[in-house]
Structure formats: structure tokens, C-alpha cells
Amino acid sequence: MADSTHPPADTGSGASTSSGSGTSSGTADSNTERRPEGPRTRLVSGPGLLVVWLYGVMSVGAVSRSAYQIATEYEHAPLAYSLSAMAAVVYAFITYTLVRGGETARRAALVSCAAELVGVLTVGSWTLADPAAFPDATVWTDYGMGYLFIPVLLPVTGMLWLRKSRR
């Protein structure tokens, strides 16, 4: 619904008719309340483009795999399929933060890559130590061997790129 409470004389200030806070100071400075500190750091350039592309591919693969397995055969290996779904969420979040750019997104992606690496190493070691716990493979089984070890190499590469791209 359109807000028709403003008379036509109020439209001369352009985008400042709505500040989002519900209050209006009536001064020209009301437009600068939420000015960003500077342009976002672009993380999708150079080698970062390859990292984002690989995370995007892993996101699609992990989401597709886990959605299909959970929908059709969840009873067979609930732990493995749940871990694959968790990997899909991690990959999608990292992809989003890398594409979004900016210092906050860079830090969030760095922490997520570190958490992903811990997950890959934990699940990879667990699948080797107790294969009976995993009647079917996860994305991170045997450190991602079924995915050409990309799951163990990608977070390391991502963390190196994110550290290098720091301002």
C-alpha cells in the first residue's frame, strides 16, 4: 500500500521522505544518518573469483545431494545426510558473504572458512576412525575424497585469500 499521508509539498526532498526510523528531524542532515563508512571491499576479483565460483558449485552440489538424500532415504544414514545438509548451509553462507563483500562479510567468511575446515577435519577423521557410523558418504567423508579433496582444500584457500584481501 502506498503511504498517502504526505502532502505533495513534501516530495521535493526526494529520497529523504522516509528515513526508516519513524522520526524526522526536518533538517538537511537527516539523509546522512546511515552513511556507509566507505565502499565495500570487493572480494570477487582475481583469484577470489575462482574461490567464489568453487563455493557456489559446492553449495549447489551439497544442497542437491542432501535434499535428495534426506527426502528419499533419510532412515538409511541420518547422520551422514544431516552433515551434508550442514555443509550445504556453510557453503551457501560463505558464497553469500564473499559475493556481498565488505569488511564485515570478509570477517564472517574467514570465521566460516575456519569452522568449515574444523568440520571437514573432524568428519573426515571420524569417517576414517569409525566407518560404521557412516553407512553412506557425506560431502566431508574421507576429507572430501569423493569431491577431489576440494572440501579440505577450499577453506584453506579461502582463508589465505581472505587474509590477503584484508585492507
CSV table of C-alpha atoms in Angstrom, one decimal:
chain,number,residue,atom,x,y,z
A,1,MET,CA,0.0,0.0,0.0
A,2,ALA,CA,1.2,3.5,-0.8
A,3,ASP,CA,1.5,6.0,2.1
A,4,SER,CA,-0.7,8.9,1.2
A,5,THR,CA,-0.2,10.9,4.4
A,6,HIS,CA,2.5,13.2,2.9
A,7,PRO,CA,1.1,16.2,1.0
A,8,PRO,CA,2.6,16.9,-2.4
A,9,ALA,CA,4.8,19.7,-1.0
A,10,ASP,CA,6.9,17.1,1.0
A,11,THR,CA,8.1,15.3,-2.1
A,12,GLY,CA,10.6,18.0,-3.1
A,13,SER,CA,13.3,16.4,-0.8
A,14,GLY,CA,13.4,13.2,-2.9
A,15,ALA,CA,14.6,10.1,-1.1
A,16,SER,CA,14.6,11.7,2.3
A,17,THR,CA,10.9,11.4,2.8
A,18,SER,CA,11.4,8.1,4.6
A,19,SER,CA,14.3,7.6,7.0
A,20,GLY,CA,13.3,4.2,8.1
A,21,SER,CA,13.5,5.2,11.8
A,22,GLY,CA,10.0,6.6,12.1
A,23,THR,CA,11.2,10.0,13.1
A,24,SER,CA,12.1,13.0,11.1
A,25,SER,CA,14.3,15.8,12.3
A,26,GLY,CA,13.3,18.1,9.4
A,27,THR,CA,17.0,19.1,8.7
A,28,ALA,CA,19.1,18.5,5.7
A,29,ASP,CA,21.3,16.2,7.8
A,30,SER,CA,18.6,13.6,8.1
A,31,ASN,CA,19.9,11.9,4.9
A,32,THR,CA,23.4,11.3,6.4
A,33,GLU,CA,22.2,9.3,9.5
A,34,ARG,CA,23.3,5.9,7.9
A,35,ARG,CA,26.1,6.9,5.6
A,36,PRO,CA,28.4,3.9,5.0
A,37,GLU,CA,32.0,4.3,6.1
A,38,GLY,CA,33.3,3.7,2.6
A,39,PRO,CA,33.0,1.4,-0.4
A,40,ARG,CA,32.8,-2.3,0.2
A,41,THR,CA,36.0,-4.3,-0.3
A,42,ARG,CA,35.5,-6.3,-3.4
A,43,LEU,CA,36.2,-9.9,-2.6
A,44,VAL,CA,35.2,-11.3,-6.0
A,45,SER,CA,38.2,-10.3,-8.1
A,46,GLY,CA,41.3,-12.1,-9.3
A,47,PRO,CA,41.8,-15.5,-7.5
A,48,GLY,CA,38.8,-14.6,-5.3
A,49,LEU,CA,36.6,-15.2,-8.3
A,50,LEU,CA,37.7,-18.8,-8.5
A,51,VAL,CA,37.1,-19.2,-4.8
A,52,VAL,CA,33.6,-17.8,-5.0
A,53,TRP,CA,32.9,-19.9,-8.1
A,54,LEU,CA,34.0,-23.1,-6.3
A,55,TYR,CA,32.0,-22.3,-3.2
A,56,GLY,CA,29.0,-21.7,-5.4
A,57,VAL,CA,29.4,-25.1,-7.2
A,58,MET,CA,29.9,-26.8,-3.8
A,59,SER,CA,26.8,-25.1,-2.5
A,60,VAL,CA,24.7,-26.3,-5.4
A,61,GLY,CA,26.2,-29.8,-5.2
A,62,ALA,CA,25.8,-30.2,-1.4
A,63,VAL,CA,22.2,-28.7,-1.4
A,64,SER,CA,21.1,-31.0,-4.2
A,65,ARG,CA,22.7,-34.1,-2.7
A,66,SER,CA,21.5,-33.6,0.8
A,67,ALA,CA,18.0,-32.5,-0.2
A,68,TYR,CA,17.6,-35.6,-2.4
A,69,GLN,CA,19.1,-38.0,0.2
A,70,ILE,CA,17.0,-36.5,3.1
A,71,ALA,CA,13.8,-36.7,1.0
A,72,THR,CA,14.3,-40.2,-0.3
A,73,GLU,CA,16.5,-42.3,2.1
A,74,TYR,CA,17.0,-40.4,5.4
A,75,GLU,CA,16.4,-43.5,7.5
A,76,HIS,CA,19.5,-45.2,5.9
A,77,ALA,CA,22.1,-42.7,7.1
A,78,PRO,CA,20.6,-39.8,9.0
A,79,LEU,CA,23.9,-38.6,10.5
A,80,ALA,CA,25.6,-38.5,7.1
A,81,TYR,CA,22.8,-36.8,5.3
A,82,SER,CA,22.4,-34.2,8.1
A,83,LEU,CA,26.1,-33.4,8.0
A,84,SER,CA,25.9,-33.0,4.2
A,85,ALA,CA,23.0,-30.6,4.7
A,86,MET,CA,25.1,-28.7,7.3
A,87,ALA,CA,27.9,-28.5,4.8
A,88,ALA,CA,25.5,-27.1,2.2
A,89,VAL,CA,24.4,-24.3,4.6
A,90,VAL,CA,28.1,-23.5,5.4
A,91,TYR,CA,29.0,-23.4,1.6
A,92,ALA,CA,26.0,-21.2,0.8
A,93,PHE,CA,26.7,-18.7,3.6
A,94,ILE,CA,30.4,-18.4,2.6
A,95,THR,CA,29.3,-17.9,-1.0
A,96,TYR,CA,26.9,-15.2,0.1
A,97,THR,CA,29.5,-13.3,2.2
A,98,LEU,CA,32.1,-13.4,-0.5
A,99,VAL,CA,29.7,-12.0,-3.1
A,100,ARG,CA,28.4,-9.4,-0.6
A,101,GLY,CA,31.9,-8.0,0.1
A,102,GLY,CA,32.9,-5.5,2.7
A,103,GLU,CA,35.0,-5.9,5.8
A,104,THR,CA,32.2,-7.4,8.0
A,105,ALA,CA,31.4,-10.0,5.3
A,106,ARG,CA,35.1,-10.8,4.9
A,107,ARG,CA,35.5,-11.4,8.6
A,108,ALA,CA,32.3,-13.6,8.6
A,109,ALA,CA,33.6,-15.6,5.7
A,110,LEU,CA,37.0,-16.0,7.4
A,111,VAL,CA,35.4,-17.4,10.5
A,112,SER,CA,33.1,-19.6,8.5
A,113,CYS,CA,36.0,-21.0,6.4
A,114,ALA,CA,37.8,-21.8,9.7
A,115,ALA,CA,34.7,-23.5,11.1
A,116,GLU,CA,34.3,-25.4,7.8
A,117,LEU,CA,37.9,-26.6,8.0
A,118,VAL,CA,37.4,-27.8,11.5
A,119,GLY,CA,34.2,-29.6,10.3
A,120,VAL,CA,36.0,-31.2,7.4
A,121,LEU,CA,38.9,-32.4,9.5
A,122,THR,CA,36.6,-33.7,12.3
A,123,VAL,CA,34.1,-35.5,10.0
A,124,GLY,CA,37.0,-36.8,7.8
A,125,SER,CA,38.8,-38.2,10.8
A,126,TRP,CA,35.6,-39.6,12.2
A,127,THR,CA,34.7,-41.4,8.9
A,128,LEU,CA,38.2,-43.0,8.9
A,129,ALA,CA,38.2,-43.9,12.6
A,130,ASP,CA,34.6,-45.3,12.7
A,131,PRO,CA,33.3,-46.1,9.2
A,132,ALA,CA,30.3,-48.0,10.7
A,133,ALA,CA,28.9,-44.7,11.9
A,134,PHE,CA,28.5,-43.6,8.3
A,135,PRO,CA,26.7,-46.2,6.2
A,136,ASP,CA,26.7,-43.6,3.4
A,137,ALA,CA,29.2,-40.9,2.5
A,138,THR,CA,28.9,-37.2,3.4
A,139,VAL,CA,30.4,-34.3,1.5
A,140,TRP,CA,33.2,-34.3,4.0
A,141,THR,CA,33.8,-38.1,4.1
A,142,ASP,CA,37.5,-39.0,4.0
A,143,TYR,CA,38.3,-35.3,3.9
A,144,GLY,CA,36.2,-34.8,0.7
A,145,MET,CA,37.8,-37.6,-1.3
A,146,GLY,CA,34.6,-38.0,-3.3
A,147,TYR,CA,34.9,-34.4,-4.3
A,148,LEU,CA,38.6,-34.5,-5.3
A,149,PHE,CA,39.5,-33.2,-1.8
A,150,ILE,CA,38.0,-29.8,-2.7
A,151,PRO,CA,36.2,-29.7,0.7
A,152,VAL,CA,39.6,-29.7,2.6
A,153,LEU,CA,41.5,-27.5,0.2
A,154,LEU,CA,38.8,-24.9,-0.4
A,155,PRO,CA,38.6,-23.5,3.2
A,156,VAL,CA,42.4,-23.2,3.4
A,157,THR,CA,42.5,-21.4,0.0
A,158,GLY,CA,39.6,-19.2,1.1
A,159,MET,CA,41.3,-18.2,4.4
A,160,LEU,CA,44.5,-17.4,2.5
A,161,TRP,CA,42.6,-15.3,0.0
A,162,LEU,CA,40.6,-13.5,2.7
A,163,ARG,CA,43.7,-12.7,4.7
A,164,LYS,CA,45.4,-11.3,1.6
A,165,SER,CA,42.3,-9.3,0.6
A,166,ARG,CA,42.2,-7.5,4.0
A,167,ARG,CA,42.5,-3.7,3.8
